[in-house]
XYZ file of C-alpha atoms in Angstrom:
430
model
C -53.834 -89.191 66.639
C -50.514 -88.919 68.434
C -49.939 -92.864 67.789
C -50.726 -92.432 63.677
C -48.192 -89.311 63.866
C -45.849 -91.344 65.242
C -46.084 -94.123 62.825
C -46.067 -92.046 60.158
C -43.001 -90.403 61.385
C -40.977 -93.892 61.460
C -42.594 -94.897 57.958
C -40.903 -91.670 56.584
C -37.538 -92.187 58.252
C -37.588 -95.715 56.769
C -38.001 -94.761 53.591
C -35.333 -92.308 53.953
C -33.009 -94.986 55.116
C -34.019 -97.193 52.339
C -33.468 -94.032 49.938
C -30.159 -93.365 51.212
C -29.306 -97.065 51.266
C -29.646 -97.390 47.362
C -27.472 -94.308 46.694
C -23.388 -95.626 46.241
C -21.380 -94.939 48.351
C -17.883 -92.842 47.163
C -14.438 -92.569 48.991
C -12.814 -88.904 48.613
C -10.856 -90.221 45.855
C -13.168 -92.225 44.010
C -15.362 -89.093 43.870
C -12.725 -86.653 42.808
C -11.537 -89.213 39.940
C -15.500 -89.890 39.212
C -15.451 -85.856 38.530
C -12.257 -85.532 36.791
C -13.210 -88.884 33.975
C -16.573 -87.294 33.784
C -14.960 -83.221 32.938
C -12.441 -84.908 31.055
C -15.266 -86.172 28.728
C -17.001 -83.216 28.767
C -13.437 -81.208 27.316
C -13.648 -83.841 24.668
C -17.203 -83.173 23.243
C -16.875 -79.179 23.967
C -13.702 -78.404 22.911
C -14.046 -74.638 23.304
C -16.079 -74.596 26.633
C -13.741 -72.083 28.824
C -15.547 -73.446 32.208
C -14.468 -77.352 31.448
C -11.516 -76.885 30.756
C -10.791 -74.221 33.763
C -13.270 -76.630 36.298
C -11.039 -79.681 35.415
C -7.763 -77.616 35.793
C -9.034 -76.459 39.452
C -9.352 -80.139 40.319
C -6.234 -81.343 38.935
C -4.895 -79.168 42.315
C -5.958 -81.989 44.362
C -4.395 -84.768 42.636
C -0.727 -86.178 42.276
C -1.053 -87.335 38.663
C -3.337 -86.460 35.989
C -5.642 -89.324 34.424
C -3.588 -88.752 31.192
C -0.461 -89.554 33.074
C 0.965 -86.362 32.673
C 2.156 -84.561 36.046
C -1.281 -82.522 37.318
C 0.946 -79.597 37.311
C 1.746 -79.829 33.757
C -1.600 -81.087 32.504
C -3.339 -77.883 34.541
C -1.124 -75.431 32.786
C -2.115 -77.040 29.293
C -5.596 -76.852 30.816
C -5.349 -72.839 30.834
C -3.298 -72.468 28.523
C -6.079 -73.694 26.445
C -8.552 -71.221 28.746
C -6.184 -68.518 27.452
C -6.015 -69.100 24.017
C -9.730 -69.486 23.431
C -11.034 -66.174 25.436
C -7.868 -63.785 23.376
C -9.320 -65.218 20.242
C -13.170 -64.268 21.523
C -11.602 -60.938 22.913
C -11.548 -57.619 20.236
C -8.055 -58.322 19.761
C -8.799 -61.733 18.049
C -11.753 -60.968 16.227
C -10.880 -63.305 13.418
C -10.332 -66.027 15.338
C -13.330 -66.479 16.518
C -15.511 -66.089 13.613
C -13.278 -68.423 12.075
C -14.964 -70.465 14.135
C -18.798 -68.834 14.130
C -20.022 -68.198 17.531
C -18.523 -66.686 20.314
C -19.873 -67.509 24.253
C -20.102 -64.120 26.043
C -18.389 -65.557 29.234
C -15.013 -65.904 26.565
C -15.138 -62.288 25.882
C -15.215 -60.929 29.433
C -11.519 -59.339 30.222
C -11.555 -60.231 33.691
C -11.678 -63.943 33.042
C -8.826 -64.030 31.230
C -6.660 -62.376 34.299
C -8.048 -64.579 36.175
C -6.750 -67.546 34.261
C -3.905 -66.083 33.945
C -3.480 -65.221 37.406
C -3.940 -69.274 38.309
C -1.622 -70.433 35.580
C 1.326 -67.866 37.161
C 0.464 -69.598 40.775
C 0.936 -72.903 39.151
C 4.604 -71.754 38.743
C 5.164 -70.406 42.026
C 3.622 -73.433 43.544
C 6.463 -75.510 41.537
C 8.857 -73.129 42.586
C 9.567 -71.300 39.206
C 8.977 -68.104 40.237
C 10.823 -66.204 38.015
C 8.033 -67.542 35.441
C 5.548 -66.701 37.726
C 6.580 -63.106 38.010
C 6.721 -62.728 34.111
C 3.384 -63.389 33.672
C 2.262 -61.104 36.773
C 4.303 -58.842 35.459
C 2.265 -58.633 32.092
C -0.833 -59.573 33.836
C -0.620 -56.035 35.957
C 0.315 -53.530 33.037
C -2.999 -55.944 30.780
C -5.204 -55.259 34.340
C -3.916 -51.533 34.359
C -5.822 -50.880 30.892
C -8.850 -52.628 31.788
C -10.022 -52.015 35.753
C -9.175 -50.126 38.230
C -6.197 -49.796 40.240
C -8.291 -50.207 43.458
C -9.987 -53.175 41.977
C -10.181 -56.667 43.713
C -8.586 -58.509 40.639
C -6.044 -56.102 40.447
C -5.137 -56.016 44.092
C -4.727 -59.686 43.742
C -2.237 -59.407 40.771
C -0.409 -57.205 42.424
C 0.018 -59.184 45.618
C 0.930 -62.079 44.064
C 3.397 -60.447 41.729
C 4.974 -59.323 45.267
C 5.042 -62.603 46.643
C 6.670 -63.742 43.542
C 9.133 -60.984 43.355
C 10.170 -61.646 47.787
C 10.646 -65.165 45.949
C 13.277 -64.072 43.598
C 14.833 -62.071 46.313
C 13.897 -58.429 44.730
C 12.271 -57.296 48.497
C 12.431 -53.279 47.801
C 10.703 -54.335 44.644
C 7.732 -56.579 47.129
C 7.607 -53.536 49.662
C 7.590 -50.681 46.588
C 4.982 -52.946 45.082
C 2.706 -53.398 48.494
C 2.702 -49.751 49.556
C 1.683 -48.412 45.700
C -1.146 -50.723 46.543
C -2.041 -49.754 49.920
C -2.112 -46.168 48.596
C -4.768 -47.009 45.735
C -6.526 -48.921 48.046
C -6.839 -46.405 50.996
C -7.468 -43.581 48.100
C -10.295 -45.859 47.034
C -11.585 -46.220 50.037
C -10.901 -42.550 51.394
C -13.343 -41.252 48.336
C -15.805 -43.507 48.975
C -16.320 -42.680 52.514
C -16.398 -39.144 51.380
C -19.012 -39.232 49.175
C -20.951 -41.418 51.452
C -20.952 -38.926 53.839
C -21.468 -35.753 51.445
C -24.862 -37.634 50.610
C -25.966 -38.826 53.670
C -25.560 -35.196 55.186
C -28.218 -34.331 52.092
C -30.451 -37.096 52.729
C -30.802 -35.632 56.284
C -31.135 -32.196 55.261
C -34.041 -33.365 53.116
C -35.479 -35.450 55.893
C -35.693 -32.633 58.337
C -37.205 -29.996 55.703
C -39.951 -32.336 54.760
C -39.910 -31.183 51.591
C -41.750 -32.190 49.117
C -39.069 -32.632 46.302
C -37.870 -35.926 44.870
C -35.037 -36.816 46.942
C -32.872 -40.011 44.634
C -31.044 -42.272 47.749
C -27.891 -42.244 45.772
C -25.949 -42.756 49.108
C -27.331 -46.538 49.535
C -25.591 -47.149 46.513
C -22.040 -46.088 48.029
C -23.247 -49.229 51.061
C -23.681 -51.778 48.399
C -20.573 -50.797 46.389
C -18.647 -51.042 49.869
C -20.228 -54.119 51.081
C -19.418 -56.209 47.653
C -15.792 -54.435 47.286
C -14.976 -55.980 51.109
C -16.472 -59.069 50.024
C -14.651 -59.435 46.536
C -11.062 -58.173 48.749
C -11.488 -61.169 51.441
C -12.592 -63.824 48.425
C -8.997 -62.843 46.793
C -7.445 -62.927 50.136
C -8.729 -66.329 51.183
C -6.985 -67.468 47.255
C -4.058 -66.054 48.213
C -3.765 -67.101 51.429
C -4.093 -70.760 49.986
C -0.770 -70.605 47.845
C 2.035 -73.042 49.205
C 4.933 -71.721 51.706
C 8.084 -71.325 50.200
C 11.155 -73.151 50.741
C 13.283 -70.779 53.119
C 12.487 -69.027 56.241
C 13.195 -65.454 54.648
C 11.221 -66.010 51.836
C 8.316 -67.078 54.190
C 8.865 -63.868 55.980
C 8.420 -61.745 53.720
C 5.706 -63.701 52.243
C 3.573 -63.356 55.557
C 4.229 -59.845 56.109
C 2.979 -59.472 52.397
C -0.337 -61.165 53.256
C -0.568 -59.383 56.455
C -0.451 -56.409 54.400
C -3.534 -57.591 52.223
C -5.354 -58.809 55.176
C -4.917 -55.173 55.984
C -6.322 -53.512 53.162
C -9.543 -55.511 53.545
C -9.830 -55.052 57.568
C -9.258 -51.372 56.267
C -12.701 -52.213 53.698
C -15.076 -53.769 56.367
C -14.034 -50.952 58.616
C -15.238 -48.478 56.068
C -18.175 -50.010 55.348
C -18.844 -50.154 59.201
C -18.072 -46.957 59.746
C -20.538 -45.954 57.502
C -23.181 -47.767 58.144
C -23.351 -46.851 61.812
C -23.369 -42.995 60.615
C -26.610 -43.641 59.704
C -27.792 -46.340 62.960
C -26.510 -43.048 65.534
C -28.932 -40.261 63.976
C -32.321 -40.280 66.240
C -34.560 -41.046 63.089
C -32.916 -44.307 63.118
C -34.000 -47.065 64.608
C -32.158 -48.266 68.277
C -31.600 -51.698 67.276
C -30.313 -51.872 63.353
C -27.128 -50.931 64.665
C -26.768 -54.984 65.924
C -27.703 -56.133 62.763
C -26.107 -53.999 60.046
C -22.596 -52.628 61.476
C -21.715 -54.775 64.368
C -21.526 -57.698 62.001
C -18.973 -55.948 59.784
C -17.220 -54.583 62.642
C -16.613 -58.162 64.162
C -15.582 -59.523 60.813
C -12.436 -56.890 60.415
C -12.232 -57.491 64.281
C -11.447 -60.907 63.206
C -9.517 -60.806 60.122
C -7.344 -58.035 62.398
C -6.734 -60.437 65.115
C -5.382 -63.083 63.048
C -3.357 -60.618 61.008
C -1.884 -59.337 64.508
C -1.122 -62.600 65.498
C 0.769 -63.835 62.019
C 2.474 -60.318 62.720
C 3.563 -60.862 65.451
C 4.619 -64.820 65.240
C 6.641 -63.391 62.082
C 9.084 -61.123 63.837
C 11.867 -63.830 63.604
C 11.601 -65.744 67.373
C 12.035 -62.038 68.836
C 10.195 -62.378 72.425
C 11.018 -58.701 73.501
C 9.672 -56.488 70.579
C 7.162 -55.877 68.363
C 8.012 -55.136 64.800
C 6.516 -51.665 62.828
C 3.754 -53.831 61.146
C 2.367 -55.445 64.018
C 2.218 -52.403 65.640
C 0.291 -51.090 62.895
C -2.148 -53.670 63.026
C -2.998 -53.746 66.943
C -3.518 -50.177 66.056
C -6.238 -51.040 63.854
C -7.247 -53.799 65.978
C -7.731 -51.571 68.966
C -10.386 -49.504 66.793
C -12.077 -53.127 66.539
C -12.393 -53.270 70.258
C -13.387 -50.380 71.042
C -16.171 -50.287 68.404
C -17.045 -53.696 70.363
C -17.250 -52.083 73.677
C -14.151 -54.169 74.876
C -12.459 -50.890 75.911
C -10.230 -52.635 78.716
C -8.813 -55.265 76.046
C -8.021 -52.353 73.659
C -5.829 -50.232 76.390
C -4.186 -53.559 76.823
C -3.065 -54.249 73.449
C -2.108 -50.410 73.085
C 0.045 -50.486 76.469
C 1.675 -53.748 74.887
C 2.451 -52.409 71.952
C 3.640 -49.060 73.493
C 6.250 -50.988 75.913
C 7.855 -53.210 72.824
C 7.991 -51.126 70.305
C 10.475 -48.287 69.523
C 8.553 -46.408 66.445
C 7.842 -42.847 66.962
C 4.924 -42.500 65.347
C 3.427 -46.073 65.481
C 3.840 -45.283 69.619
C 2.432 -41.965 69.660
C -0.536 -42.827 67.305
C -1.289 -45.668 69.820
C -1.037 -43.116 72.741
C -3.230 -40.841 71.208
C -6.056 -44.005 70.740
C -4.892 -44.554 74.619
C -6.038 -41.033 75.163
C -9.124 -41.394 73.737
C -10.367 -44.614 75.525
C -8.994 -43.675 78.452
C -11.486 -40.443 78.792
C -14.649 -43.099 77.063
C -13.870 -45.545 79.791
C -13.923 -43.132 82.890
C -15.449 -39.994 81.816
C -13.918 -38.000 85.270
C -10.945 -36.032 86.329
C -9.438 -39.060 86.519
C -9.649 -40.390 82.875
C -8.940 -36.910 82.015
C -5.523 -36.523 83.770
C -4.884 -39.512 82.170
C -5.767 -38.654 78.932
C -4.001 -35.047 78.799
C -0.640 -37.227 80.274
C -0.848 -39.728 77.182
C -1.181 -36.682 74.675
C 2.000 -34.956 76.456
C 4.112 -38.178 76.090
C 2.596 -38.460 72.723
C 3.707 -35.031 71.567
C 6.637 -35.445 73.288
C 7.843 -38.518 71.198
C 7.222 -36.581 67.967
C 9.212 -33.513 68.807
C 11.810 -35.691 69.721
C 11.403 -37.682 66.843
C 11.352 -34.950 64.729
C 14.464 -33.313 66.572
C 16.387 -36.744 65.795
C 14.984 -36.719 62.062
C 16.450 -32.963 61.722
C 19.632 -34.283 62.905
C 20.182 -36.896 60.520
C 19.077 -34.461 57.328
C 21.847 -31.815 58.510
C 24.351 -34.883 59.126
C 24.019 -35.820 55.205
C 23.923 -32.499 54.282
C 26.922 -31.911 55.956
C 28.360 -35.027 54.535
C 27.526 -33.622 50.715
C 29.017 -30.608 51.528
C 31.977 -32.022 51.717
C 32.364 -34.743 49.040
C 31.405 -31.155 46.780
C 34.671 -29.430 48.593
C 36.307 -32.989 47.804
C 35.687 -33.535 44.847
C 36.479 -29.700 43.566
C 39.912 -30.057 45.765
C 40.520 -32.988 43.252
């Protein structure tokens, strides 16, 4: 029996060599042109199918030179250009223009495809460094997104990210930074009611649990989970597209282009911590079971853990060749990062990174928020006299910091007070 397995076994594998030996073999590049001669027909035949022409314009990126001859650069934009025209006249807005023509797909009608596009054709142009194009069409891309989804949204987030990138490019960084932090806020407001209601509902759920009631109980807090879970998964799939956009051509611009996508890296370390957080709400209450809290929220909590490290390290690579510091936004992010490790059970690492970032950095309340996480760990990882001396000494500096901070911050306001005081006693002298 074991013999006839055997034989059977190398009969099989032969015919899958023989199988695999009829197939052609392709090069990289003979497969890529292969796919672009083949989509190129297909535009030909369907000469309103959106995903053709957007498909062969998303290869183009990997050529020089477009089979036409044209620049790939040039014959993608005509590519979406085309994607463009075709979904505004299936939209509302172009009505006729698509019953001119007597059937309309769906897919052309959806809003969000037509950003997208959009969105591509304006990273074209900052690829080929006209990014004073590129931030015209943002521009109008943002204000068309504004009417349409959400401010929070994953498409919109992605607009607005790029349109920062593209306005760092043009050299307009208050605009970037004004631009970034508008975001932040509608992310973390997003993200702040979410967690909320999560919690509002889940505190019900248990209620009802624990009454054994009878009633009809509807488990609207799962929904918040899967929300959370495909809003953190939609965030990183823009990230990883904007992450993908070429460098720019000087140092500053490249700057302020990674602290940008720091700052989105941010906002969707500050998603998969949500989501985290709320899931193990529910692994901790004793009608849980012991071990879902390995499978559901560790997961998430080692994915921001990631996406935080690499941020941290970008951060802190970014901070212009300077050996002895730590800038504001790296600080920021070990922060975060620290809540990583410590949700990991790496509770020595975390103290680490939080005593590093408290010796080489000079911002008052990026040092005393990571004193105060000291605090914290410091009484989790020796729960004694000891951890708590240690703990109450961290608060102390901590508060300490701020009142000084604050001291210094009064200062300044009753300098430049002072200051209008008297360009008013100037200026009526006059």
């Amino acid at each position: 029996g074991d013999k006839l397995l055997a034989n059977q076994d190398k009969a099989s594998l032969a015919s899958d060599a023989k199988l695999h030996a009829d197939i052609p073999k392709f090069t990289s590049k003979e497969l890529l042109a292969t796919l672009m001669d083949h989509g190129i027909q297909e535009c030909k035949k369907h000469s309103r199918d959106v995903s053709s022409f957007y498909c062969l314009s998303l290869l183009l990126n990997r050529v020089p030179t477009a089979p036409t001859g044209q620049g790939s650069t040039q014959f993608s934009n005509n590519l979406l250009q085309r994607c463009l025209d075709i979904t505004q006249q299936a939209s509302s807005n172009g009505m006729l223009g698509w019953l001119e023509y007597g059937s309309s797909d769906p897919v052309e009608r959806n809003p969000e495809l037509s950003m997208e596009i959009a969105q591509k054709l304006a990273r074209n142009f900052a690829d080929a460094n006209e990014h004073e194009m590129a931030l015209d069409i943002l521009s109008g891309l943002r204000r068309q997104s504004g009417l349409s989804l959400p401010r929070a949204h994953p498409r919109t987030v992605s607009i607005t990210v790029d349109m920062a990138i593209a306005a760092a490019a043009v050299g307009d960084h208050d605009g970037a930074n004004q631009i970034m932090n508008q975001t932040s806020h509608d992310v973390s407001a997003y993200l702040h009611s979410k967690e909320q209601a999560y919690f509002n509902l889940h505190r019900e759920y248990l209620s009802f649990q624990q009454n054994h009631t009878q009633s009809f109980f509807l488990q609207q807090h799962a929904d918040h989970i899967l929300e959370l879970k495909n809003y953190a998964a939609l965030m990183e799939e823009q990230l990883n597209f904007v992450a993908s956009m070429r460098k720019m051509t000087t140092k500053e611009k490249n700057t302020c282009r990674t602290a940008i996508i720091n700052s989105h890296t941010m906002l969707v370390v500050n998603s998969y911590m949500v989501l985290a957080n709320c899931i193990s709400s529910g692994e901790n209450h004793p009608t849980q079971q012991q071990h879902t809290k390995q499978q559901q929220s560790i997961q998430y909590w080692k994915k921001a853990f990631q996406l935080c490290q690499k941020a941290f390290k970008s951060a802190v690579n970014n901070d212009n060749d300077k050996t002895s510091t730590i800038s504001n936004q790296a600080a920021m992010i070990g922060y975060n990062l620290s809540r990583c490790l410590r949700e990991l059970n790496k509770l020595n690492e975390a103290i680490h990174l939080l005593n590093m970032i408290v010796t080489k950095n000079d911002d008052i309340i990026g040092v005393s928020l990571c004193m105060w996480m000291m605090a914290i760990l410091s009484i989790e990882e020796c729960p004694n006299e000891r951890g708590r001396v240690r703990a109450l000494s961290l608060l102390h500096g901590a508060s300490n910091r701020l009142e000084l901070g604050m001291m210094k911050k009064k200062n300044i306001d009753d300098g430049m007070k002072r200051q209008r005081n008297v360009h008013h006693e100037t200026l009526e002298m006059l």
